[in-house]
Short mmCIF file of C-alpha atoms in Angstrom, two decimals:
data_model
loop_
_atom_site.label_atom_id
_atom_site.label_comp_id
_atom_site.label_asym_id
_atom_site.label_seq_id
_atom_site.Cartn_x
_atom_site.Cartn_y
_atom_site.Cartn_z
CA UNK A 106 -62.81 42.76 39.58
CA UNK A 107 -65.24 41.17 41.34
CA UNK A 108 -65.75 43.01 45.05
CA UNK A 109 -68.17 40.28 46.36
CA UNK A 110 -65.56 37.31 45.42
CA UNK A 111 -62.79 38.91 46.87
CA UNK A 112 -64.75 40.06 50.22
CA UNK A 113 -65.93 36.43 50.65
CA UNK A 114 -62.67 34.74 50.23
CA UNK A 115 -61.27 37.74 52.44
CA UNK A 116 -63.62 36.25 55.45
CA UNK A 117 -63.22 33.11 54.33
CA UNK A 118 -59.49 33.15 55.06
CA UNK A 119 -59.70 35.75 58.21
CA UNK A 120 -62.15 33.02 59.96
CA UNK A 121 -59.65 30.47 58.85
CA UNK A 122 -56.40 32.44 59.96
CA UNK A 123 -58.17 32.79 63.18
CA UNK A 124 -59.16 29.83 63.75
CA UNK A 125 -55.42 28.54 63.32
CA UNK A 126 -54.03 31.07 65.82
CA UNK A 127 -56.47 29.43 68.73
CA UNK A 128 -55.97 25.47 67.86
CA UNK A 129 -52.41 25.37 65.63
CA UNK A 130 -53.86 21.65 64.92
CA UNK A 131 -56.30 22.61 62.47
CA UNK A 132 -53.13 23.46 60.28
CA UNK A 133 -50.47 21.23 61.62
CA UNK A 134 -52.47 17.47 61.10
CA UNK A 135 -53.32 18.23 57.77
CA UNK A 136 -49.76 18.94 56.93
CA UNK A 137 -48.05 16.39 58.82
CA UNK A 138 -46.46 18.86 61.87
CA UNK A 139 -48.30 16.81 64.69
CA UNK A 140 -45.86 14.58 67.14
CA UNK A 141 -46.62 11.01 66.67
CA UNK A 142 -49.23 11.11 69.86
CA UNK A 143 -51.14 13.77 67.61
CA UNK A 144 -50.52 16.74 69.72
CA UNK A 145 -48.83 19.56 68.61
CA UNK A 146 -45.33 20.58 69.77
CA UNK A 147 -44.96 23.86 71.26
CA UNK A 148 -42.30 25.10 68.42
CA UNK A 149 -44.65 23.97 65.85
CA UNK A 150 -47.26 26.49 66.73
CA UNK A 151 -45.35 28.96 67.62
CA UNK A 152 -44.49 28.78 63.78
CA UNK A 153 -47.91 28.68 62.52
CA UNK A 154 -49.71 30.74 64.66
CA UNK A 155 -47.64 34.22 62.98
CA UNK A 156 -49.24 32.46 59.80
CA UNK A 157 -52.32 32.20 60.74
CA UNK A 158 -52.58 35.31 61.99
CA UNK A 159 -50.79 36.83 58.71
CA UNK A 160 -53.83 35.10 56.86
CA UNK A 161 -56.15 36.66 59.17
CA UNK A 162 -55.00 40.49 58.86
CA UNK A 163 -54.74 39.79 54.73
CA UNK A 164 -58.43 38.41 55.48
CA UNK A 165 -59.32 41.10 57.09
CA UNK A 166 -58.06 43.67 54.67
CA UNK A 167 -59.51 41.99 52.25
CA UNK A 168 -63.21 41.82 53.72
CA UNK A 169 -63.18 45.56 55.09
CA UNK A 170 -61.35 47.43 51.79
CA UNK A 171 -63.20 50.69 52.10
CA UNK A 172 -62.27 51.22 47.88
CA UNK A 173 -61.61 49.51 44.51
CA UNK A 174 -57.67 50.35 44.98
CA UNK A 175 -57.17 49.07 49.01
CA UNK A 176 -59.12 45.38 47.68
CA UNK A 177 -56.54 44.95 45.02
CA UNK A 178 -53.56 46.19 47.21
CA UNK A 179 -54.83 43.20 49.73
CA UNK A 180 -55.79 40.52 47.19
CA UNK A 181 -52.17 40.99 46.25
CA UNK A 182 -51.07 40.73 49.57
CA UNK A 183 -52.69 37.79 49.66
CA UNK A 184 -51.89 35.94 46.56
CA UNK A 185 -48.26 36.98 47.50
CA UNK A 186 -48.40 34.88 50.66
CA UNK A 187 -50.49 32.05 48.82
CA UNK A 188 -47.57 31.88 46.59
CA UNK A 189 -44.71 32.12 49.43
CA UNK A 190 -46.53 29.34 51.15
CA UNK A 191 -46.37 27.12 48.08
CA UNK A 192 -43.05 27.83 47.65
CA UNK A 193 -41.82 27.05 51.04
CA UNK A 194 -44.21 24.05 51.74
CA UNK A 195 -43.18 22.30 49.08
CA UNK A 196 -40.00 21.48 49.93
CA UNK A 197 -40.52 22.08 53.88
CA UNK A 198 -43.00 19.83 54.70
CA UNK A 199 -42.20 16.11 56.36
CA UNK A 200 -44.24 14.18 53.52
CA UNK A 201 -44.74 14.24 49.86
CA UNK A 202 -48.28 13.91 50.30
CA UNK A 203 -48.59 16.71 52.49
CA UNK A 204 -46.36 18.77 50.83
CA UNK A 205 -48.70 17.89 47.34
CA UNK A 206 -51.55 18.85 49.37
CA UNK A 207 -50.29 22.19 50.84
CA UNK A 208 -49.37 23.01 47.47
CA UNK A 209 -52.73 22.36 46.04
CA UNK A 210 -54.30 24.44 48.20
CA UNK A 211 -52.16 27.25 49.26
CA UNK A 212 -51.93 27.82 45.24
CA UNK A 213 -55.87 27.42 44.69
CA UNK A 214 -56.71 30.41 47.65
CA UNK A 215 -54.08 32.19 45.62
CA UNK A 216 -55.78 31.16 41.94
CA UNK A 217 -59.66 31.79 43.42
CA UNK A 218 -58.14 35.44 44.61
CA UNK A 219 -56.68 35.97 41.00
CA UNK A 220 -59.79 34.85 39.38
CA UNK A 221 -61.36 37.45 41.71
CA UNK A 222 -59.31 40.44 40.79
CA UNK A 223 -59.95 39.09 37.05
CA UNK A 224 -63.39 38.57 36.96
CA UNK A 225 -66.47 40.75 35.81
CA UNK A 226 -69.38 40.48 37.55
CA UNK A 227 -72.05 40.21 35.34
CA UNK A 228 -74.11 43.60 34.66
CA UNK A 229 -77.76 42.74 36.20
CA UNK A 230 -79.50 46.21 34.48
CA UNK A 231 -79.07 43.85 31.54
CA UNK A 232 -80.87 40.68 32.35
CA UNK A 233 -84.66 40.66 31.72
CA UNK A 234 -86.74 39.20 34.70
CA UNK A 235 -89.15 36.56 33.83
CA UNK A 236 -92.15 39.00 34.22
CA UNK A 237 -90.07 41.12 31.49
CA UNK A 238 -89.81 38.10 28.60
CA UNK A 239 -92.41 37.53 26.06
CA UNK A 240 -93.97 33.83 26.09
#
């Protein structure tokens, strides 16, 4: 596992989730939710703001894991709701190009998690420093 990954994708998607909750329209343009004026109808983000505040918590939990075993419970958590999201955007979504696009990135937040729970990071006791190599 790879704790610094995980805690920086964490943020990454707490500042997102956030950021959703206080301006819906950061989520609702990009996936085609915005009323033909551009604004975005009350019903609409009163559906995505529970989202983006789901995002933010899993963010959260993800970023402030005090142990090994509460990051994975978390990145799980997360990759669960990655997942979901795919699932239900794909067919839920107005457009095939934003439903395409929803997919491709609600299921690459959930692939960089997984890489993140499968990744080693690399053991720096066992790289020599330049002053350490012979020339």
């Amino acid at each position: 596992m790879h704790q610094r990954l995980l805690r920086l994708t964490g943020a990454a998607t707490a500042v997102y989730g956030l950021a959703v909750a206080r301006r819906p329209a950061l989520l609702a343009r990009p996936s085609g939710l915005t009323a033909p004026d551009g604004s975005v109808p009350a019903e609409v983000a009163a559906c995505l703001r529970p989202l983006a505040l789901r995002d933010a918590a899993c963010g959260l939990a993800m970023a402030l894991a005090p142990n090994d075993a509460a990051l994975r419970t978390a990145t799980a958590v997360r990759i669960a709701s990655d997942l979901g999201d795919a699932a239900l955007l794909a067919t839920a979504l107005p457009a095939r190009r934003h439903r395409v696009m929803a997919v491709a990135v609600s299921v690459g937040w959930g692939a960089l998690s997984v890489a993140g729970l499968l990744a080693r990071p690399r053991d720096l006791s066992t790289v020599k420093s330049l002053d350490d190599r012979e020339i």
